[in-house]
């Protein structure tokens, strides 16, 4: 499993991914945001197959919380057919290793939907500590903010 540059082909593929309930909120319908350098998206491949993505920067932020630059925000996802197979921890570790090498942040921060028990389990077992919970100003959904200090 490794990180590679996001390509138009990978972005177009990700824009077709559809997750089953209750994860359909993670469906992306457009490739353009995945290709915008400001959003910091990269592709996660395994054996030549696109299996997921990571983002580093503002894409990992949810409106309604006071974010700062004390940590690098990161987010990500797996191809729907690859979820629930125990790949999350490894995918996150590969993403964090890339982020550490590329950005050298003092800490990483993730913002996870409060009802996404699978993601909360993965980040919790990867050294992230819960620092807050809030309601998104756009949807009212509850989110948990977790931080992992580096070094």
Coordinates of C-alpha atoms in Angstrom, one line a residue:
X1 CA 0.0 0.0 0.0
X2 CA 1.4 3.4 -1.0
X3 CA 0.6 7.0 -1.6
X4 CA 0.8 8.4 -5.2
X5 CA -0.2 11.7 -6.8
X6 CA -3.9 12.2 -7.4
X7 CA -4.6 12.0 -11.2
X8 CA -7.7 13.0 -13.2
X9 CA -8.4 9.3 -13.7
X10 CA -8.2 8.5 -10.0
X11 CA -10.4 11.5 -9.2
X12 CA -13.0 10.5 -11.8
X13 CA -13.1 7.0 -10.3
X14 CA -13.5 8.3 -6.7
X15 CA -16.3 10.5 -7.9
X16 CA -18.3 7.4 -8.8
X17 CA -17.9 5.6 -5.5
X18 CA -21.2 5.2 -3.6
X19 CA -21.2 4.1 0.1
X20 CA -24.1 2.2 1.7
X21 CA -26.2 3.8 4.5
X22 CA -25.2 5.3 6.9
X23 CA -22.0 6.2 5.1
X24 CA -23.5 7.8 2.0
X25 CA -22.6 11.3 3.4
X26 CA -19.1 10.5 2.2
X27 CA -20.1 10.1 -1.5
X28 CA -18.2 12.5 -3.7
X29 CA -19.9 13.5 -6.9
X30 CA -17.3 15.7 -8.5
X31 CA -13.7 15.1 -9.4
X32 CA -12.6 18.7 -9.5
X33 CA -12.2 19.2 -5.7
X34 CA -9.9 16.1 -5.6
X35 CA -7.6 17.7 -8.1
X36 CA -7.4 21.2 -6.5
X37 CA -4.0 21.4 -4.8
X38 CA -5.4 23.5 -2.0
X39 CA -7.3 20.4 -0.8
X40 CA -4.2 18.3 -0.7
X41 CA -5.6 15.0 -2.0
X42 CA -3.4 12.0 -2.8
X43 CA -4.3 8.5 -3.9
X44 CA -3.8 5.3 -2.0
X45 CA -3.0 2.3 -4.2
X46 CA -2.3 -1.3 -3.4
X47 CA -0.9 -3.6 -6.1
X48 CA -1.7 -1.1 -8.8
X49 CA -5.3 -0.7 -7.7
X50 CA -6.8 2.5 -6.4
X51 CA -8.2 1.6 -3.0
X52 CA -8.5 5.0 -1.3
X53 CA -7.4 8.5 -0.8
X54 CA -6.0 10.9 1.8
X55 CA -6.3 14.7 2.1
X56 CA -4.0 17.0 4.0
X57 CA -5.2 20.5 4.7
X58 CA -8.5 22.4 4.8
X59 CA -10.6 19.6 3.2
X60 CA -10.4 17.8 6.6
X61 CA -12.1 20.6 8.4
X62 CA -15.9 20.7 9.1
X63 CA -17.6 24.1 9.5
X64 CA -18.5 24.8 13.2
X65 CA -15.2 24.2 15.0
X66 CA -12.4 26.7 15.7
X67 CA -9.5 25.2 13.7
X68 CA -5.9 26.5 14.1
X69 CA -2.6 25.7 12.6
X70 CA -1.3 23.8 15.7
X71 CA -2.0 20.5 13.8
X72 CA -2.3 19.4 10.2
X73 CA -5.8 18.3 9.3
X74 CA -6.1 15.0 7.4
X75 CA -9.0 13.0 6.1
X76 CA -9.4 10.0 3.9
X77 CA -11.5 7.2 2.7
X78 CA -11.4 3.7 1.2
X79 CA -13.1 2.4 -1.9
X80 CA -16.6 1.2 -0.8
X81 CA -15.8 -2.4 -1.7
X82 CA -12.7 -2.3 0.5
X83 CA -14.3 -1.0 3.7
X84 CA -14.9 -3.3 6.6
X85 CA -12.0 -5.5 5.8
X86 CA -9.6 -4.3 8.4
X87 CA -7.6 -2.0 6.1
X88 CA -8.3 1.2 7.9
X89 CA -5.4 1.2 10.3
X90 CA -2.9 0.3 7.7
X91 CA -4.3 2.9 5.2
X92 CA -4.1 5.6 8.0
X93 CA -0.6 4.6 8.9
X94 CA 0.6 4.9 5.3
X95 CA -1.1 8.3 5.0
X96 CA 0.4 9.6 8.2
X97 CA 3.9 8.4 7.2
X98 CA 3.4 10.4 3.9
X99 CA 2.1 13.4 5.8
X100 CA 5.0 13.3 8.3
X101 CA 7.6 13.1 5.5
X102 CA 6.0 15.7 3.3
X103 CA 4.8 18.3 5.9
X104 CA 6.6 17.5 9.2
X105 CA 3.7 18.7 11.3
X106 CA 3.8 18.9 15.1
X107 CA 0.5 17.0 15.2
X108 CA -2.2 15.5 13.0
X109 CA -5.9 16.3 13.5
X110 CA -8.9 14.4 12.3
X111 CA -12.5 15.4 12.4
X112 CA -14.8 12.3 12.4
X113 CA -18.6 12.0 12.4
X114 CA -19.6 11.1 15.9
X115 CA -21.7 8.1 14.6
X116 CA -18.8 6.7 12.5
X117 CA -17.8 4.1 15.0
X118 CA -15.5 2.3 12.5
X119 CA -13.4 5.4 11.8
X120 CA -13.4 6.4 15.5
X121 CA -12.0 2.9 16.3
X122 CA -9.3 3.2 13.7
X123 CA -8.1 6.7 14.7
X124 CA -8.3 5.9 18.4
X125 CA -6.2 2.7 18.0
X126 CA -3.7 4.8 16.0
X127 CA -2.8 7.2 18.8
X128 CA -5.4 10.0 18.3
X129 CA -6.9 11.5 21.4
X130 CA -10.4 13.1 21.5
X131 CA -10.2 16.8 22.2
X132 CA -13.7 18.1 21.4
X133 CA -17.1 17.3 20.0
X134 CA -19.3 19.8 18.1
X135 CA -22.3 20.2 15.7
X136 CA -21.5 21.1 12.1
X137 CA -23.0 24.5 11.3
X138 CA -24.0 23.3 7.8
X139 CA -25.8 20.1 8.8
X140 CA -26.2 19.9 12.5
X141 CA -24.4 16.5 12.5
X142 CA -22.2 15.8 15.5
X143 CA -18.4 15.5 14.9
X144 CA -15.5 14.5 17.1
X145 CA -12.1 16.2 16.8
X146 CA -9.1 14.1 17.6
X147 CA -5.4 15.0 17.7
X148 CA -2.2 12.9 17.5
X149 CA 1.0 14.6 18.6
X150 CA 4.1 13.8 16.6
X151 CA 7.6 13.3 18.0

